[in-house]
Short mmCIF file of C-alpha atoms and ligand atoms in Angstrom, two decimals:
data_model
loop_
_atom_site.label_atom_id
_atom_site.label_comp_id
_atom_site.label_asym_id
_atom_site.label_seq_id
_atom_site.Cartn_x
_atom_site.Cartn_y
_atom_site.Cartn_z
CA MET A 1 112.77 -49.34 -114.21
CA GLY A 2 115.17 -46.50 -113.36
CA ARG A 3 115.67 -45.02 -109.90
CA LEU A 4 113.74 -41.99 -108.72
CA ALA A 5 115.30 -39.49 -106.29
CA VAL A 6 112.62 -38.43 -103.81
CA GLY A 7 112.50 -35.64 -101.24
CA LEU A 8 110.44 -36.24 -98.10
CA ILE A 9 108.74 -33.33 -96.32
CA GLY A 10 107.80 -34.37 -92.77
CA ALA A 11 109.83 -36.86 -90.79
CA GLY A 12 107.55 -37.36 -87.78
CA LYS A 13 105.64 -40.41 -86.65
CA HIS A 14 104.28 -41.31 -90.09
CA GLY A 15 107.14 -39.79 -92.11
CA ARG A 16 109.54 -42.21 -90.43
CA ARG A 17 107.50 -45.10 -91.87
CA TYR A 18 108.22 -43.59 -95.28
CA THR A 19 112.00 -43.31 -94.68
CA HIS A 20 112.04 -46.91 -93.44
CA HIS A 21 110.20 -48.37 -96.43
CA ILE A 22 112.04 -46.27 -99.03
CA ARG A 23 115.31 -47.71 -97.75
CA ALA A 24 114.23 -51.23 -96.88
CA ASP A 25 111.65 -52.18 -99.49
CA VAL A 26 111.50 -49.94 -102.54
CA PRO A 27 114.77 -50.02 -104.50
CA GLU A 28 113.15 -47.98 -107.30
CA LEU A 29 113.21 -44.97 -104.95
CA ALA A 30 116.23 -43.24 -103.41
CA LEU A 31 115.87 -40.73 -100.57
CA ALA A 32 117.69 -37.63 -101.82
CA ALA A 33 116.59 -35.14 -99.15
CA LEU A 34 114.36 -34.63 -96.17
CA CYS A 35 112.76 -31.63 -94.53
CA ARG A 36 111.28 -30.92 -91.11
CA ARG A 37 111.12 -27.85 -88.87
CA ASP A 38 113.42 -29.14 -86.14
CA ALA A 39 116.78 -28.56 -87.83
CA VAL A 40 118.85 -30.28 -85.13
CA ARG A 41 116.89 -33.53 -85.28
CA GLY A 42 116.44 -33.19 -89.03
CA ARG A 43 120.20 -32.90 -89.71
CA GLU A 44 120.81 -35.89 -87.46
CA GLN A 45 118.14 -37.92 -89.28
CA ALA A 46 119.47 -36.89 -92.68
CA ARG A 47 123.02 -37.83 -91.70
CA ALA A 48 121.85 -41.26 -90.53
CA LEU A 49 119.88 -41.72 -93.77
CA GLY A 50 122.71 -40.43 -95.99
CA CYS A 51 120.60 -37.69 -97.60
CA ARG A 52 120.49 -33.88 -97.76
CA PHE A 53 118.56 -31.82 -95.20
CA HIS A 54 116.40 -28.70 -95.70
CA ASP A 55 114.67 -26.87 -92.87
CA ASP A 56 112.52 -25.06 -95.45
CA TRP A 57 110.10 -27.18 -97.51
CA ALA A 58 110.24 -24.76 -100.46
CA ALA A 59 114.03 -25.31 -100.64
CA LEU A 60 113.51 -29.08 -100.74
CA ILE A 61 111.01 -28.77 -103.60
CA ALA A 62 113.42 -26.49 -105.51
CA ASP A 63 116.44 -28.75 -104.85
CA PRO A 64 117.62 -30.03 -108.29
CA ALA A 65 118.64 -33.33 -106.62
CA VAL A 66 114.96 -33.95 -105.78
CA GLU A 67 113.01 -35.41 -108.74
CA ALA A 68 109.76 -36.12 -106.87
CA VAL A 69 108.20 -35.00 -103.60
CA ILE A 70 106.51 -36.93 -100.77
CA ALA A 71 104.46 -34.88 -98.27
CA VAL A 72 103.77 -36.27 -94.78
CA VAL A 73 102.94 -33.09 -92.88
CA PRO A 74 99.84 -31.48 -91.33
CA PRO A 75 97.31 -30.79 -94.11
CA THR A 76 97.17 -27.02 -93.63
CA LEU A 77 100.59 -26.98 -95.35
CA HIS A 78 99.29 -28.90 -98.37
CA PRO A 79 97.84 -26.07 -100.51
CA ALA A 80 101.06 -23.99 -100.52
CA LEU A 81 103.19 -27.06 -100.92
CA ALA A 82 101.09 -28.30 -103.87
CA ALA A 83 101.38 -24.92 -105.60
CA ALA A 84 105.19 -25.07 -105.28
CA VAL A 85 105.31 -28.68 -106.51
CA ALA A 86 103.14 -27.72 -109.49
CA ALA A 87 105.40 -24.76 -110.31
CA ALA A 88 108.46 -27.03 -110.11
CA ARG A 89 106.62 -29.68 -112.19
CA LYS A 90 107.64 -32.53 -109.91
CA PRO A 91 105.54 -35.65 -109.17
CA LEU A 92 103.84 -35.73 -105.77
CA LEU A 93 102.85 -38.43 -103.30
CA ILE A 94 100.65 -36.77 -100.68
CA GLU A 95 99.23 -38.05 -97.40
CA LYS A 96 95.61 -37.72 -96.36
CA PRO A 97 93.68 -35.55 -95.76
CA LEU A 98 94.35 -33.84 -99.09
CA ALA A 99 93.44 -30.39 -97.76
CA PRO A 100 91.87 -28.69 -94.74
CA THR A 101 88.80 -27.56 -96.72
CA ALA A 102 86.88 -28.61 -99.82
CA ALA A 103 87.70 -25.29 -101.52
CA ALA A 104 91.43 -25.77 -100.89
CA ALA A 105 91.21 -29.36 -102.18
CA ARG A 106 89.46 -28.16 -105.37
CA GLU A 107 92.17 -25.55 -105.92
CA MET A 108 94.90 -28.19 -105.46
CA VAL A 109 93.21 -30.41 -108.04
CA ARG A 110 93.12 -27.45 -110.43
CA VAL A 111 96.73 -26.33 -109.91
CA LEU A 112 98.29 -29.79 -109.97
CA GLY A 113 96.06 -30.84 -112.88
CA ALA A 114 97.08 -27.77 -114.89
CA ALA A 115 100.76 -28.57 -114.27
CA GLY A 116 100.15 -32.13 -115.50
CA VAL A 117 102.33 -33.68 -112.81
CA PRO A 118 101.70 -37.28 -111.70
CA VAL A 119 100.06 -37.35 -108.24
CA LEU A 120 99.26 -40.25 -105.94
CA MET A 121 96.90 -39.75 -103.01
CA ALA A 122 98.00 -41.86 -100.02
CA HIS A 123 94.63 -43.20 -98.89
CA THR A 124 96.62 -46.08 -97.49
CA LEU A 125 93.66 -48.29 -96.46
CA ARG A 126 93.15 -49.03 -100.18
CA TRP A 127 96.12 -51.43 -99.83
CA ASN A 128 94.85 -53.15 -96.67
CA THR A 129 94.31 -56.88 -97.26
CA VAL A 130 91.01 -57.09 -95.32
CA VAL A 131 89.59 -54.12 -97.24
CA ARG A 132 90.67 -55.73 -100.51
CA ALA A 133 89.19 -59.15 -99.63
CA ILE A 134 85.83 -57.59 -98.75
CA ARG A 135 85.80 -55.46 -101.90
CA GLU A 136 86.52 -58.51 -104.02
CA ARG A 137 83.72 -60.58 -102.43
CA LEU A 138 81.05 -57.82 -102.34
CA PRO A 139 79.79 -57.99 -105.95
CA SER A 140 78.91 -61.70 -105.58
CA LEU A 141 76.40 -60.88 -102.81
CA GLY A 142 73.93 -58.90 -104.93
CA PRO A 143 72.27 -55.63 -103.95
CA LEU A 144 73.85 -53.82 -100.99
CA ARG A 145 71.48 -53.15 -98.08
CA ALA A 146 73.76 -51.60 -95.45
CA LEU A 147 77.40 -50.68 -94.84
CA TYR A 148 78.82 -49.73 -91.45
CA LEU A 149 82.42 -48.60 -90.98
CA ASN A 150 84.26 -47.59 -87.87
CA GLN A 151 87.81 -46.54 -87.06
CA ARG A 152 88.73 -46.22 -83.41
CA PHE A 153 91.96 -45.46 -81.57
CA GLU A 154 93.51 -44.34 -78.33
CA PRO A 155 93.79 -40.55 -77.77
CA SER A 156 96.61 -39.06 -79.85
CA SER A 157 99.83 -37.76 -78.30
CA LEU A 158 100.18 -35.18 -81.14
CA ALA A 159 99.18 -31.78 -79.71
CA TRP A 160 98.74 -30.20 -83.17
CA LEU A 161 95.86 -32.56 -83.94
CA ASP A 162 93.69 -30.54 -81.52
CA ASP A 163 94.79 -27.20 -82.96
CA PRO A 164 92.51 -26.28 -85.88
CA ARG A 165 95.06 -23.76 -87.24
CA THR A 166 97.47 -26.64 -87.92
CA ALA A 167 95.19 -29.66 -88.21
CA GLY A 168 92.45 -27.92 -90.20
CA GLY A 169 89.81 -30.02 -88.44
CA GLY A 170 89.20 -32.88 -86.03
CA ILE A 171 88.71 -36.61 -86.41
CA ILE A 172 86.11 -36.19 -89.19
CA LEU A 173 88.83 -34.70 -91.41
CA HIS A 174 91.81 -36.73 -90.21
CA THR A 175 90.34 -40.22 -89.83
CA GLY A 176 86.94 -39.83 -91.44
CA VAL A 177 88.50 -39.34 -94.88
CA HIS A 178 89.80 -42.94 -94.75
CA SER A 179 86.26 -44.26 -94.22
CA PHE A 180 84.65 -41.85 -96.69
CA ASP A 181 87.11 -42.99 -99.33
CA LEU A 182 86.30 -46.64 -98.51
CA VAL A 183 82.55 -45.98 -98.78
CA ARG A 184 83.12 -44.74 -102.36
CA TRP A 185 85.62 -47.49 -103.22
CA LEU A 186 83.61 -50.37 -101.76
CA THR A 187 80.19 -49.33 -103.07
CA GLY A 188 81.17 -47.62 -106.34
CA HIS A 189 78.70 -44.84 -105.45
CA GLU A 190 79.19 -41.18 -104.64
CA VAL A 191 77.86 -39.67 -101.41
CA ALA A 192 74.89 -37.35 -101.98
CA ARG A 193 73.85 -36.23 -98.47
CA VAL A 194 75.05 -36.57 -94.89
CA TRP A 195 73.86 -36.26 -91.27
CA CYS A 196 76.37 -36.14 -88.45
CA ARG A 197 76.87 -35.84 -84.68
CA VAL A 198 80.17 -35.15 -82.93
CA ALA A 199 81.63 -35.24 -79.42
CA CYS A 200 84.83 -34.03 -77.73
CA ALA A 201 85.99 -36.49 -75.07
CA ASP A 202 89.77 -35.94 -74.79
CA THR A 203 90.05 -32.90 -77.06
CA SER A 204 88.92 -29.32 -76.50
CA ARG A 205 89.16 -27.48 -79.82
CA THR A 206 88.35 -30.22 -82.34
CA GLU A 207 86.00 -33.20 -82.21
CA ASP A 208 87.49 -36.61 -81.42
CA ASN A 209 84.30 -38.66 -81.94
CA PHE A 210 81.75 -38.62 -84.72
CA VAL A 211 79.02 -40.69 -86.25
CA ALA A 212 77.66 -39.91 -89.70
CA VAL A 213 74.88 -41.31 -91.84
CA LEU A 214 75.59 -41.12 -95.56
CA GLU A 215 73.06 -41.20 -98.40
CA LEU A 216 74.47 -42.53 -101.67
CA GLU A 217 73.75 -41.40 -105.23
CA GLY A 218 71.92 -44.17 -107.11
CA SER A 219 71.74 -46.65 -104.21
CA ASP A 220 69.25 -47.22 -101.38
CA ALA A 221 71.94 -48.82 -99.19
CA LEU A 222 72.06 -47.42 -95.65
CA VAL A 223 75.57 -46.27 -94.78
CA ALA A 224 76.97 -45.21 -91.39
CA VAL A 225 80.51 -44.18 -90.44
CA ASN A 226 81.85 -43.82 -86.91
CA GLY A 227 85.24 -42.59 -85.70
CA SER A 228 86.63 -42.32 -82.19
CA ARG A 229 90.01 -41.25 -80.84
CA SER A 230 89.07 -41.62 -77.20
CA THR A 231 88.99 -45.33 -76.42
CA ALA A 232 91.62 -47.73 -75.11
CA GLY A 233 90.89 -50.13 -77.98
CA ARG A 234 91.67 -50.06 -81.67
CA SER A 235 89.40 -51.26 -84.45
CA GLY A 236 88.52 -50.76 -88.07
CA LEU A 237 85.20 -52.54 -88.54
CA ILE A 238 83.69 -53.15 -91.97
CA ASP A 239 80.19 -54.58 -91.64
CA VAL A 240 78.31 -55.27 -94.87
CA ALA A 241 74.75 -56.52 -95.36
CA ALA A 242 73.77 -57.51 -98.90
CA ALA A 243 70.83 -59.46 -100.30
CA GLY A 244 72.97 -62.60 -100.70
CA GLY A 245 74.67 -62.54 -97.26
CA GLN A 246 76.89 -60.51 -94.99
CA LEU A 247 80.58 -59.70 -94.64
CA VAL A 248 82.20 -58.76 -91.35
CA GLY A 249 85.84 -57.78 -91.16
CA ASP A 250 88.23 -55.53 -89.32
CA HIS A 251 91.13 -53.89 -91.14
CA ALA A 252 92.93 -53.05 -87.88
CA LEU A 253 92.48 -56.45 -86.24
CA GLY A 254 93.02 -58.40 -89.46
CA PHE A 255 90.03 -60.71 -89.87
CA ALA A 256 87.21 -61.08 -92.39
CA TYR A 257 84.26 -63.48 -92.57
CA GLY A 258 81.37 -64.19 -94.88
CA VAL A 259 78.09 -64.81 -93.02
CA LEU A 260 75.19 -66.92 -94.34
CA GLY A 261 72.41 -67.69 -91.86
CA LEU A 262 74.30 -68.25 -88.61
CA GLU A 263 77.30 -69.73 -90.41
CA ARG A 264 80.55 -67.74 -90.45
CA THR A 265 83.24 -68.62 -93.03
CA PRO A 266 86.67 -66.94 -93.06
CA LEU A 267 87.44 -65.04 -96.27
CA PRO A 268 90.78 -66.01 -97.80
CA LEU A 269 93.24 -63.27 -96.80
CA THR A 270 96.71 -62.67 -98.17
CA GLU A 271 99.51 -61.84 -95.71
CA PRO A 272 99.09 -58.35 -94.18
CA VAL A 273 101.23 -55.77 -95.99
CA PRO A 274 102.68 -52.44 -94.83
CA THR A 275 100.37 -50.05 -96.63
CA VAL A 276 102.99 -47.25 -96.80
CA ARG A 277 105.30 -49.65 -98.65
CA GLU A 278 102.52 -50.38 -101.15
CA ALA A 279 101.82 -46.66 -101.65
CA LEU A 280 105.53 -46.07 -102.32
CA ARG A 281 105.63 -48.92 -104.84
CA ALA A 282 102.55 -47.54 -106.60
CA PHE A 283 104.21 -44.11 -106.69
CA ALA A 284 107.35 -45.59 -108.29
CA ARG A 285 105.20 -47.35 -110.93
CA LEU A 286 103.23 -44.15 -111.57
CA VAL A 287 106.31 -42.00 -112.14
CA LEU A 288 108.74 -44.46 -113.69
CA ASN A 289 106.35 -46.65 -115.75
CA GLY A 290 103.49 -44.24 -116.35
CA ASP A 291 100.97 -46.57 -114.62
CA PRO A 292 97.69 -44.89 -113.60
CA PRO A 293 97.49 -43.79 -109.94
CA PRO A 294 95.40 -46.31 -107.96
CA VAL A 295 94.12 -43.41 -105.82
CA THR A 296 93.73 -40.03 -107.48
CA LEU A 297 93.83 -36.43 -106.37
CA GLU A 298 90.10 -36.28 -107.15
CA ASP A 299 89.52 -39.20 -104.74
CA GLY A 300 91.34 -37.18 -102.07
CA ALA A 301 89.27 -34.08 -102.82
CA ARG A 302 86.00 -36.02 -102.69
CA ALA A 303 86.85 -37.45 -99.25
CA VAL A 304 87.57 -33.92 -97.98
CA LEU A 305 84.27 -32.70 -99.45
CA ILE A 306 82.38 -35.42 -97.55
CA ALA A 307 84.30 -34.57 -94.35
CA GLU A 308 83.40 -30.91 -94.71
CA ALA A 309 79.74 -31.76 -95.31
CA CYS A 310 79.75 -33.89 -92.12
CA ARG A 311 81.31 -31.06 -90.11
CA ARG A 312 78.66 -28.66 -91.39
CA ALA A 313 75.88 -31.17 -90.75
CA ALA A 314 77.03 -31.60 -87.14
CA ALA A 315 77.26 -27.83 -86.60
CA SER A 316 73.85 -27.14 -88.11
CA HIS A 317 72.06 -30.24 -86.72
CA SER A 318 70.67 -30.82 -90.18
CA ALA A 319 71.31 -32.78 -93.37
CA VAL A 320 73.87 -31.36 -95.81
CA SER A 321 73.80 -32.16 -99.54
CA LEU A 322 76.99 -32.53 -101.56
CA GLU A 323 77.55 -31.17 -105.02
CA PRO A 324 77.40 -34.06 -107.54
CA ALA A 325 80.77 -35.48 -108.63
CA THR A 326 81.74 -34.41 -112.15
N1 LIG B 401 97.68 -42.77 -94.02
C1 LIG B 401 97.71 -42.96 -92.72
O1 LIG B 401 97.22 -43.97 -92.21
C2 LIG B 401 98.34 -41.93 -91.83
C3 LIG B 401 98.79 -42.28 -90.55
C4 LIG B 401 99.38 -41.30 -89.76
C5 LIG B 401 99.51 -39.99 -90.24
N2 LIG B 401 99.07 -39.69 -91.49
C6 LIG B 401 99.20 -38.30 -92.01
O2 LIG B 401 100.57 -37.93 -92.06
C7 LIG B 401 100.71 -36.56 -91.73
C8 LIG B 401 101.75 -36.41 -90.62
O3 LIG B 401 101.31 -37.08 -89.46
P1 LIG B 401 102.33 -37.58 -88.33
O4 LIG B 401 101.56 -38.51 -87.48
O5 LIG B 401 103.60 -38.05 -88.93
O6 LIG B 401 102.58 -36.20 -87.53
P2 LIG B 401 103.93 -35.75 -86.78
O7 LIG B 401 104.57 -36.91 -86.09
O8 LIG B 401 103.58 -34.56 -85.98
O9 LIG B 401 104.89 -35.32 -88.00
C9 LIG B 401 104.68 -34.16 -88.74
C10 LIG B 401 105.97 -33.80 -89.43
O10 LIG B 401 105.73 -32.64 -90.23
C11 LIG B 401 106.80 -31.72 -90.02
N3 LIG B 401 106.36 -30.36 -90.25
C12 LIG B 401 105.35 -29.68 -89.70
N4 LIG B 401 105.28 -28.42 -90.18
C13 LIG B 401 106.29 -28.30 -91.06
C14 LIG B 401 106.78 -27.25 -91.87
N5 LIG B 401 106.20 -26.04 -91.88
N6 LIG B 401 107.84 -27.48 -92.67
C15 LIG B 401 108.44 -28.70 -92.68
N7 LIG B 401 108.02 -29.74 -91.93
C16 LIG B 401 106.97 -29.54 -91.13
C17 LIG B 401 107.18 -31.93 -88.56
O11 LIG B 401 108.49 -31.43 -88.32
P3 LIG B 401 109.02 -31.19 -86.82
O12 LIG B 401 108.71 -32.43 -86.03
O13 LIG B 401 110.48 -30.96 -87.01
O14 LIG B 401 108.27 -30.01 -86.29
C18 LIG B 401 107.11 -33.45 -88.47
O15 LIG B 401 108.30 -34.03 -88.91
C19 LIG B 401 99.32 -36.05 -91.34
O16 LIG B 401 98.73 -35.36 -92.42
C20 LIG B 401 98.53 -37.30 -91.07
O17 LIG B 401 97.16 -37.16 -91.41
C21 LIG B 401 98.51 -40.63 -92.29
#
C-alpha cells in the first residue's frame, strides 16, 4: 500500500480525534493540510502537526498537496464542500449527518456519483464491537419481533448544535442518523413509515429529545428509536427480541448479552476499538486498494431521509411514509 496525503476540514472536538488517529494509528495516511475558521488556532495546530494550514476550505480542496479530503464540520457545509470535492475529483471521507436535508443528500449522491470519486460515509457505530457482536448473533435467533435503540448523552457544550442555520436540525438529524443507520444495518430492511414525538429540554431552537416508531419494508418487527441530549447519563442501548431469544447490549457502556428464559449469557466481545481509527483504515483501503466502502454515500442519504421523515412526523403529529429505496 502507498501513502495517501489527506486534507482535514474541521479540527474541533471530533476533528481532533481524526488528527490523533491519522498520526498515531494509520501509517497509510499522511496529514498534508488542515482547515478551520479560527486561523490563529488553526495555524498553531498545523504547526504542531507539521502540515499546511488553510482558513478557506475551498483552498484546502484545491491544494495540489491534498490527494483526498476528510470533512468533520457542521453538515450545512457538506453540500458545497461535496460539489468542490467532486469538481476536484478527490476521494472523500465525510462525517454524519451526510446533509441537512434529504434533497441536499440526494444531490450530493448525484454529484459525487457522477464524478466517480471514492466516498466513505463515517457512520462510525458500524465499527463498534457491541454493535458488531449483536449483528453477528441476530440471524441465529430467527424472525425478529422487536428492536429498540436509544442513544443518550449530557447536554452539548457546542452552541451551533442549537442553531438550525448551522446544524441543519436537532438531535433527530445529528444523533438519530446513527440509530437509523443501525436499524437498516441490523435488520437488513428499509424503513417505510415513521411516527415521532420530540421535546426541547435544554435547547430552544432545535429538539434535544425524540422518540420514533419505525415501520419496516417487508418485516412485521416493531422498531422504536429514542435519543436524548438532556440527561446526566450516557447510553447506547440495543434491545432485540426475536423468536429464538433476546439480545441486550449497550454500545456506549460496552456490554452485550444473549437472553433465553431468565438466563443471561455474555456475548463474546472483541476489545473495544476507536471507531474513528477504523473509519480511517477503511478509507485508506478504499482509496489505496480499491476495496468497497463498508458504509456508502447512499447509506448516509437514507439515514438523512429517515431523519427528515421523523422531523415531519413530529411537526404534523401524523405518520410519514418514505419513498422506497431504489
Ligand atoms: N461519528 C460520530 O460519532 C461523531 C461524533 C462527534 C461529531 N461528529 C460530527 O462531526 C462534525 C463536527 O463536530 P464537532 O463535535 O467536531 O464540532 P466542533 O467541535 O464545533 O468542530 C467543528 C469544526 O468545524 C470547523 N468549521 C466550521 N465551519 C467551518 C468553515 N466554514 N470552514 C472551515 N471549518 C469550519 C470549526 O472551525 P473553528 O472551530 O475554527 O470555527 C471546527 O474546527 C459534525 O458534523 C458532527 O455531527 C460525529
